[in-house]
Coordinates of C-alpha atoms in Angstrom, one line a residue:
M9 CA 65.2 55.6 -21.8
G10 CA 66.5 55.0 -18.4
Y11 CA 65.1 55.4 -14.9
N12 CA 66.4 59.0 -14.6
G13 CA 65.0 59.8 -18.0
G14 CA 61.8 58.6 -16.8
M15 CA 62.0 60.8 -13.6
N16 CA 62.9 63.8 -15.3
L17 CA 59.8 63.4 -17.6
Y18 CA 57.7 62.9 -15.0
R19 CA 59.2 65.7 -12.8
R20 CA 58.6 67.9 -16.1
L21 CA 55.0 66.7 -16.3
L22 CA 54.2 67.4 -12.6
R23 CA 55.4 71.0 -13.1
Y24 CA 52.0 71.7 -14.8
L25 CA 50.7 70.9 -11.2
R26 CA 51.9 74.1 -9.8
P27 CA 49.0 76.5 -10.3
Y28 CA 46.8 73.8 -8.7
L29 CA 49.0 73.0 -5.5
R30 CA 46.2 74.1 -3.0
Q31 CA 43.8 71.8 -4.5
F32 CA 46.3 69.2 -4.9
F33 CA 47.2 69.2 -1.1
L34 CA 43.6 69.4 -0.3
A35 CA 43.0 66.3 -2.1
L36 CA 46.0 64.6 -0.4
F37 CA 44.6 65.5 3.0
F38 CA 41.6 63.5 1.9
M39 CA 43.7 60.5 0.5
L40 CA 45.5 60.4 4.1
I41 CA 41.7 60.1 5.5
V42 CA 41.0 57.3 3.0
A43 CA 44.2 55.6 4.2
L44 CA 43.5 56.0 7.9
T45 CA 40.0 54.8 7.7
T46 CA 41.3 51.6 5.7
A47 CA 43.7 51.1 8.5
G48 CA 41.0 51.7 11.3
T49 CA 39.1 48.8 9.4
A50 CA 41.6 46.5 10.5
L51 CA 42.0 47.8 13.9
L52 CA 38.2 47.3 14.3
V53 CA 38.4 43.6 13.8
R54 CA 40.1 42.9 17.1
P55 CA 37.5 44.3 19.6
I56 CA 34.9 43.0 17.3
L57 CA 36.1 39.2 17.7
D58 CA 37.6 39.6 21.2
D59 CA 35.1 41.6 23.0
I60 CA 31.8 40.8 21.3
F61 CA 32.2 37.3 19.9
M62 CA 35.1 35.8 22.3
N63 CA 33.9 37.8 25.6
R64 CA 30.4 38.4 24.8
M65 CA 30.6 42.1 26.1
A66 CA 27.1 43.2 25.2
H67 CA 27.9 47.0 25.9
M68 CA 30.3 47.1 23.2
L69 CA 27.9 46.1 20.5
W70 CA 26.3 49.3 19.7
P71 CA 29.6 51.4 19.9
L72 CA 31.2 49.1 17.5
T73 CA 28.4 48.9 15.1
A74 CA 28.2 52.7 15.1
G75 CA 31.8 52.9 14.7
I76 CA 31.8 50.6 11.5
V77 CA 29.1 52.8 10.0
A78 CA 30.9 56.2 10.9
L79 CA 34.0 55.0 9.7
Y80 CA 32.8 53.7 6.2
V81 CA 30.8 57.0 5.8
L82 CA 34.1 59.0 6.5
K83 CA 35.9 56.9 4.0
G84 CA 33.1 57.3 1.4
W85 CA 33.0 60.9 1.6
A86 CA 36.9 61.3 1.8
S87 CA 37.1 58.9 -1.5
Y88 CA 34.5 61.1 -3.5
V89 CA 36.1 64.4 -2.4
Q90 CA 39.8 63.4 -3.2
A91 CA 38.8 61.5 -6.6
F92 CA 36.8 64.5 -7.8
K93 CA 39.7 66.9 -6.7
M94 CA 42.0 64.8 -8.5
K95 CA 40.0 64.4 -11.7
K96 CA 39.5 68.3 -11.7
I97 CA 43.5 68.9 -11.4
G98 CA 44.1 66.3 -13.9
Q99 CA 41.5 67.8 -16.5
A100 CA 42.9 71.3 -15.9
V101 CA 46.7 69.9 -16.4
V102 CA 45.6 68.2 -19.6
R103 CA 43.8 71.5 -20.8
D104 CA 47.1 73.5 -20.2
I105 CA 49.4 71.0 -21.9
R106 CA 46.9 71.0 -24.9
N107 CA 47.1 74.7 -25.0
D108 CA 50.7 75.0 -24.8
L109 CA 51.0 72.3 -27.4
F110 CA 48.9 73.9 -30.0
S111 CA 50.2 77.4 -29.2
H112 CA 53.7 76.1 -29.7
L113 CA 52.7 74.4 -32.9
Q114 CA 51.4 77.8 -34.3
R115 CA 54.9 79.2 -33.8
L116 CA 56.8 76.5 -35.6
S117 CA 58.3 77.1 -39.0
L118 CA 56.9 75.2 -42.1
S119 CA 59.9 72.9 -42.2
F120 CA 58.6 71.1 -39.3
F121 CA 55.3 70.3 -41.0
H122 CA 57.4 69.1 -43.9
K123 CA 59.0 66.6 -41.6
H124 CA 56.1 65.5 -39.7
S125 CA 53.1 63.9 -41.2
T126 CA 49.6 65.5 -40.1
G127 CA 48.4 62.2 -38.7
S128 CA 51.5 62.0 -36.4
I129 CA 51.0 65.5 -35.2
I130 CA 47.2 64.8 -34.6
S131 CA 48.1 61.8 -32.7
R132 CA 50.1 63.7 -30.2
F133 CA 46.8 65.7 -29.5
V134 CA 44.5 62.9 -29.2
N135 CA 46.2 59.5 -28.2
D136 CA 49.1 61.1 -26.5
I137 CA 47.2 63.7 -24.2
L138 CA 44.7 61.0 -23.5
L139 CA 47.7 58.8 -21.9
V140 CA 49.1 61.8 -20.2
Q141 CA 45.5 62.6 -18.8
E142 CA 45.0 59.3 -17.2
A143 CA 48.6 59.4 -15.6
V144 CA 47.7 62.6 -14.2
T145 CA 44.2 61.9 -12.9
M146 CA 43.6 58.2 -12.1
A147 CA 47.4 56.9 -12.1
L148 CA 48.7 59.8 -9.9
A149 CA 45.7 59.6 -7.5
S150 CA 46.0 56.1 -7.2
L151 CA 49.9 56.3 -6.6
L152 CA 49.4 58.7 -3.8
R153 CA 46.3 57.2 -2.3
D154 CA 47.7 53.5 -2.3
T155 CA 51.2 54.5 -1.0
L156 CA 49.4 56.3 1.9
T157 CA 47.3 53.4 2.6
I158 CA 50.2 51.1 2.5
I159 CA 52.0 53.3 4.9
C160 CA 49.2 53.3 7.5
L161 CA 48.6 49.3 7.2
V162 CA 52.1 48.6 7.6
G163 CA 51.9 50.8 10.9
V164 CA 49.0 48.6 12.0
I165 CA 50.6 45.2 11.3
F166 CA 53.9 46.5 13.3
Y167 CA 51.8 48.0 16.0
R168 CA 49.9 44.5 16.2
D169 CA 53.0 42.3 16.1
W170 CA 56.4 43.4 14.7
R171 CA 57.6 39.6 14.1
L172 CA 54.8 38.8 12.1
A173 CA 55.0 42.0 10.2
V174 CA 58.6 41.2 9.2
V175 CA 57.4 37.9 8.0
A176 CA 54.3 39.7 5.9
V177 CA 56.3 42.5 4.4
V178 CA 59.7 40.3 3.4
V179 CA 57.8 39.8 0.0
L180 CA 57.8 43.7 -0.7
P181 CA 61.4 44.0 -1.9
V182 CA 61.0 40.9 -4.2
A183 CA 57.9 42.5 -5.6
L184 CA 60.0 45.5 -6.7
Y185 CA 61.5 43.8 -9.3
P186 CA 58.6 42.6 -11.4
I187 CA 57.0 46.2 -10.9
T188 CA 60.0 47.7 -12.3
R189 CA 60.6 45.2 -15.3
F190 CA 57.1 45.3 -16.4
G191 CA 57.3 49.1 -16.3
R192 CA 60.0 49.4 -18.7
T193 CA 58.4 47.1 -21.0
S194 CA 55.3 49.2 -20.9
R195 CA 57.1 52.3 -21.5
R196 CA 58.9 50.9 -24.6
V197 CA 55.8 49.2 -26.1
G198 CA 53.7 52.3 -25.5
K199 CA 56.1 54.4 -27.3
K200 CA 56.1 52.2 -30.4
S201 CA 52.4 51.8 -30.0
Q202 CA 52.0 55.9 -30.0
V203 CA 54.3 56.1 -33.1
Q204 CA 52.3 53.3 -34.9
I205 CA 49.0 55.2 -33.8
G206 CA 50.4 58.1 -35.5
T207 CA 51.2 56.2 -38.9
L208 CA 47.6 55.0 -38.8
S209 CA 46.3 58.4 -38.6
A210 CA 48.5 59.6 -41.3
I211 CA 47.1 56.9 -43.5
L212 CA 43.5 57.6 -42.6
H213 CA 44.2 61.4 -43.2
E214 CA 45.6 60.8 -46.4
S215 CA 42.6 58.6 -47.5
V216 CA 40.0 61.3 -46.4
T217 CA 41.8 64.2 -48.0
G218 CA 42.7 62.6 -51.2
A219 CA 39.6 60.5 -51.6
K220 CA 39.1 61.9 -55.0
V221 CA 42.5 60.9 -56.0
V222 CA 42.1 57.3 -54.7
R223 CA 38.9 56.8 -56.5
A224 CA 40.3 58.1 -59.7
F225 CA 43.0 55.8 -59.8
T226 CA 41.0 52.9 -58.5
M227 CA 43.4 52.7 -55.4
E228 CA 40.8 51.6 -52.9
E229 CA 41.9 47.9 -52.4
E230 CA 45.5 49.2 -52.0
E231 CA 44.5 51.6 -49.4
I232 CA 42.7 48.9 -47.7
K233 CA 45.6 46.5 -47.7
R234 CA 48.0 49.3 -46.4
F235 CA 45.6 50.2 -43.6
K236 CA 45.2 46.7 -42.5
A237 CA 48.8 45.9 -42.5
E238 CA 49.3 48.9 -40.3
N239 CA 46.3 48.2 -37.9
S240 CA 47.8 44.7 -37.6
R241 CA 51.2 46.0 -36.2
L242 CA 49.1 48.1 -33.9
Y243 CA 47.2 45.1 -32.7
S244 CA 50.5 43.1 -32.1
L245 CA 51.6 46.1 -29.9
Y246 CA 48.4 46.4 -28.2
L247 CA 48.4 42.7 -27.4
K248 CA 52.2 43.0 -25.9
M249 CA 51.0 45.6 -23.7
K250 CA 47.8 44.1 -22.5
R251 CA 49.9 40.7 -21.8
V252 CA 52.2 43.0 -19.4
E253 CA 49.1 44.6 -17.8
A254 CA 47.4 41.2 -17.2
L255 CA 50.7 39.6 -15.7
S256 CA 51.3 42.4 -13.2
P257 CA 48.7 41.8 -10.7
A258 CA 48.9 37.9 -11.4
V259 CA 52.6 38.0 -10.4
M260 CA 51.7 40.2 -7.3
E261 CA 48.9 37.9 -6.4
V262 CA 51.2 34.9 -6.1
L263 CA 53.8 36.9 -4.0
G264 CA 51.3 38.3 -1.8
S265 CA 49.9 34.8 -1.0
L266 CA 53.3 33.8 0.0
G267 CA 53.4 36.6 2.7
A268 CA 49.8 35.7 3.7
A269 CA 50.5 32.1 4.1
G270 CA 53.7 32.9 6.3
V271 CA 51.3 35.0 8.5
V272 CA 48.8 32.1 8.7
F273 CA 51.3 29.4 9.7
F274 CA 53.6 31.7 12.2
G275 CA 50.4 33.3 13.6
G276 CA 48.2 30.3 13.9
R277 CA 51.0 28.8 16.1
Q278 CA 50.9 31.9 18.3
V279 CA 47.1 31.6 18.8
I280 CA 47.3 27.8 19.4
N281 CA 50.0 28.5 22.1
G282 CA 47.9 31.0 23.4
N283 CA 50.2 33.8 23.0
M284 CA 47.9 35.9 20.8
T285 CA 44.1 36.3 20.8
P286 CA 42.1 35.3 17.9
G287 CA 40.9 38.8 17.5
T288 CA 44.7 40.2 17.4
F289 CA 45.4 37.5 14.8
F290 CA 42.5 38.4 12.7
S291 CA 43.0 42.1 12.9
F292 CA 46.7 41.4 11.8
L293 CA 45.6 39.2 8.9
T294 CA 43.0 41.7 7.7
A295 CA 45.6 44.4 7.7
V296 CA 47.7 42.2 5.6
L297 CA 45.2 41.3 3.1
L298 CA 44.2 44.9 2.8
L299 CA 47.8 45.9 2.4
Y300 CA 48.3 43.6 -0.8
Q301 CA 45.5 45.0 -2.7
P302 CA 47.2 48.5 -2.9
I303 CA 50.4 47.0 -3.7
K304 CA 48.8 44.9 -6.4
R305 CA 47.0 48.3 -8.1
L306 CA 50.5 49.9 -7.6
A307 CA 51.9 47.5 -10.3
T308 CA 49.1 48.3 -12.9
V309 CA 49.4 52.1 -11.9
N310 CA 53.2 51.8 -12.7
N311 CA 52.4 50.4 -16.0
R312 CA 50.0 53.1 -16.8
I313 CA 52.6 55.7 -15.8
Q314 CA 55.2 54.3 -18.0
E315 CA 52.9 54.4 -20.9
A316 CA 52.1 58.1 -20.1
L317 CA 55.7 59.0 -19.7
A318 CA 56.3 57.5 -23.3
A319 CA 53.4 59.7 -24.7
S320 CA 54.8 62.7 -22.8
D321 CA 58.1 62.2 -24.4
R322 CA 56.6 62.5 -27.8
I323 CA 54.7 65.6 -26.7
F324 CA 57.6 67.4 -25.0
A325 CA 59.6 66.6 -28.4
I326 CA 57.3 69.0 -30.0
L327 CA 57.5 71.4 -27.1
D328 CA 61.3 71.3 -27.5
T329 CA 61.5 72.1 -31.0
E330 CA 62.5 75.6 -31.7
P331 CA 61.1 77.4 -34.8
D332 CA 63.6 77.9 -37.7
I333 CA 62.2 81.3 -38.6
L334 CA 62.3 83.9 -36.0
D335 CA 62.5 87.7 -35.7
C336 CA 66.1 89.0 -35.1
E337 CA 67.0 91.0 -32.2
G338 CA 66.2 94.6 -33.2
A339 CA 63.9 93.6 -36.0
A340 CA 62.0 96.6 -37.5
D341 CA 58.2 96.7 -38.5
L342 CA 57.9 97.1 -42.5
E343 CA 55.3 99.9 -42.9
S344 CA 54.5 99.6 -46.7
V345 CA 56.2 98.5 -50.0
T346 CA 57.2 101.5 -52.3
S347 CA 59.8 100.3 -54.6
G348 CA 59.6 96.3 -54.9
V349 CA 61.1 92.7 -54.3
T350 CA 64.7 91.9 -55.0
F351 CA 66.4 88.5 -54.7
R352 CA 70.1 88.9 -54.7
N353 CA 72.4 85.9 -55.1
V354 CA 69.8 83.5 -53.4
T355 CA 70.5 79.8 -52.9
F356 CA 68.0 77.4 -51.3
G357 CA 67.3 73.8 -51.0
Y358 CA 65.5 71.3 -48.9
N359 CA 68.2 69.5 -46.8
S360 CA 71.1 69.2 -49.1
D361 CA 69.2 69.2 -52.2
M362 CA 69.7 72.7 -53.9
I363 CA 66.6 73.8 -55.8
L364 CA 67.7 77.6 -56.2
R365 CA 71.2 78.6 -57.1
D366 CA 72.5 82.2 -57.2
L367 CA 69.2 83.6 -58.4
D368 CA 69.0 87.3 -58.9
L369 CA 65.7 88.9 -59.5
E370 CA 63.8 92.2 -59.2
V371 CA 60.0 92.8 -59.2
A372 CA 59.1 96.4 -59.0
V373 CA 55.7 97.6 -57.4
G374 CA 52.9 97.4 -59.8
E375 CA 54.9 94.9 -62.2
K376 CA 53.1 91.6 -62.7
V377 CA 55.6 88.6 -63.3
A378 CA 54.8 84.9 -64.0
I379 CA 57.1 82.2 -63.1
V380 CA 57.0 79.4 -65.4
G381 CA 58.9 76.1 -65.1
A382 CA 58.9 72.3 -64.8
S383 CA 57.5 70.6 -61.9
G384 CA 59.9 70.7 -59.0
A385 CA 62.0 73.6 -60.6
G386 CA 61.4 75.8 -57.5
K387 CA 58.6 78.0 -58.4
S388 CA 56.4 77.7 -55.5
T389 CA 59.9 77.7 -53.4
L390 CA 60.8 81.1 -55.0
V391 CA 57.7 82.6 -53.7
N392 CA 57.8 81.2 -50.4
L393 CA 60.9 82.8 -49.7
I394 CA 59.2 86.3 -49.7
P395 CA 57.1 85.8 -46.5
R396 CA 59.8 84.0 -45.1
F397 CA 58.3 80.6 -44.8
F398 CA 61.8 79.5 -45.5
D399 CA 65.3 81.5 -45.4
P400 CA 67.7 81.1 -48.1
A401 CA 70.9 79.1 -47.5
R402 CA 73.0 82.1 -49.0
G403 CA 72.0 85.6 -50.5
A404 CA 69.0 87.7 -49.4
V405 CA 65.3 88.6 -50.1
L406 CA 65.1 92.4 -49.9
V407 CA 61.9 94.5 -49.7
D408 CA 62.7 98.1 -50.5
G409 CA 66.2 97.4 -50.3
T410 CA 66.0 96.0 -46.7
D411 CA 66.8 92.4 -46.0
I412 CA 63.6 90.9 -44.8
R413 CA 65.4 89.0 -42.0
K414 CA 65.6 92.4 -40.4
T415 CA 61.8 93.0 -40.5
T416 CA 59.2 91.7 -38.0
L417 CA 57.5 88.6 -39.4
R418 CA 54.1 90.0 -38.6
S419 CA 54.4 93.4 -40.4
L420 CA 56.0 91.6 -43.5
R421 CA 53.5 88.9 -43.7
S422 CA 50.5 91.5 -43.1
L423 CA 51.6 93.3 -46.4
I424 CA 51.3 89.9 -48.5
G425 CA 48.3 88.5 -50.2
L426 CA 48.8 84.7 -50.9
V427 CA 46.5 82.6 -52.9
T428 CA 47.8 79.0 -52.1
Q429 CA 47.7 76.0 -54.6
E430 CA 45.6 74.2 -51.9
T431 CA 42.0 75.2 -51.4
I432 CA 41.6 75.3 -47.5
L433 CA 38.3 76.3 -45.7
F434 CA 38.4 76.5 -42.0
N435 CA 35.6 75.0 -40.1
D436 CA 33.8 78.4 -39.5
T437 CA 31.3 80.6 -41.4
I438 CA 31.9 82.1 -44.7
Y439 CA 32.2 85.4 -43.2
A440 CA 35.0 84.2 -41.0
N441 CA 36.7 82.6 -43.7
I442 CA 36.7 85.8 -46.0
A443 CA 37.8 87.9 -43.0
Y444 CA 40.6 85.6 -42.2
G445 CA 43.9 87.5 -41.6
R446 CA 41.9 90.8 -41.2
P447 CA 40.1 90.4 -37.7
G448 CA 39.2 94.0 -37.9
A449 CA 37.5 94.1 -41.4
T450 CA 34.1 95.6 -41.5
K451 CA 31.2 93.8 -43.0
E452 CA 31.1 96.3 -45.9
Q453 CA 34.9 95.2 -46.6
I454 CA 33.9 91.6 -46.5
V455 CA 30.9 91.9 -48.7
E456 CA 32.9 94.0 -51.3
A457 CA 35.9 91.1 -51.3
A458 CA 33.1 88.6 -51.9
R459 CA 31.8 90.7 -54.7
V460 CA 35.2 91.1 -56.3
A461 CA 35.6 87.5 -56.0
Y462 CA 32.4 86.8 -57.9
A463 CA 31.3 85.1 -54.8
H464 CA 28.6 87.1 -53.5
D465 CA 25.6 85.9 -55.3
F466 CA 26.2 82.5 -54.5
I467 CA 26.9 83.1 -50.8
T468 CA 23.5 85.2 -50.2
S469 CA 21.7 82.1 -51.9
L470 CA 22.9 79.8 -49.2
P471 CA 20.6 78.9 -46.2

């Protein structure tokens, strides 16, 4: 993904900031205070050295001492407020993204879940969202704060001496190349890492849900080998990413030292020749040293942002996936079933592999039908077409003579009782599990359902 693709991703990510713009601009205001007070620190060096230590002006001692304390109190307070505001905004944005992702996931068709492993999907919610959270909170805050600080400090050094300032900032354009290069590497390796975490999560999920099968076939050692192999791949990717993270500030440190060395050489000559006071020089040098710190942090922040962009790309890939099964325009509610279900010339397959071909079948109301066949013959597939988990490639499924594609999904599925091959209990009470799908059911109806299922006695015996 190129530069424009990354910018489009970040712009899309930042759209989630819109509901919190007022808080965001308030945080930005306090970031500006932090930047100005940092620049003020450099400005104070000149009167401290020239007025107090060089000219021994005693009346300046108390004002300057009080000024230092006031400056750092203001900076500390502003730092706290902007940091808390940005973390609050970041958490809210991540909450909104997570809500959107889960809501969209619930609307996707079953074909999506057939194509993606459970571990891969869970990885988007856990690992990818955490990276996005860091980008929206820490990285964005640091990006804005450090950029404002750089602008203010550049203003200070040009105010002090524009010729020396040119020497100090000449390395900045050179620094852009490694920042960009490292950022691209971070995004590429970051995306591979997130995919690998999804693979690892899938293995973990399979080994936990299939624990009985693993032990029944004594496959514990094979599962351990499989996990270790994928974990080693993740470790290698992680090392590549950390190498880039460690290299970025080191390169910036070297580049910064070149600018600082130039300032010391040319500035020192001006002090020796009497063209600049020691206070002015050290004020300038302080501003330069303070300037290189946020530039160095920006290199690290850029790596974090690139990793987050790789993660957000995977999140938006889900959000951009459209459901295969939707209500058609003008779909009508299905009130009841009075005659039965009809399969008319139904053909269906997964991808290009056709399982059902030109099937005709009628099941009348009250009639019981057992579908028998070899494994993979299409028994479950046939049943899954009735609630429109999938649509046939050709032909139609009709209820009371109406093509189910012309009825609303909610009304169709509300008339169907489904007992799946997999036993699933949701992480909730027994009461909630029995009432699942019937939120308006009364307690009497739920107890009666438990009695009919011969579950009431053992349920009442539970703690």
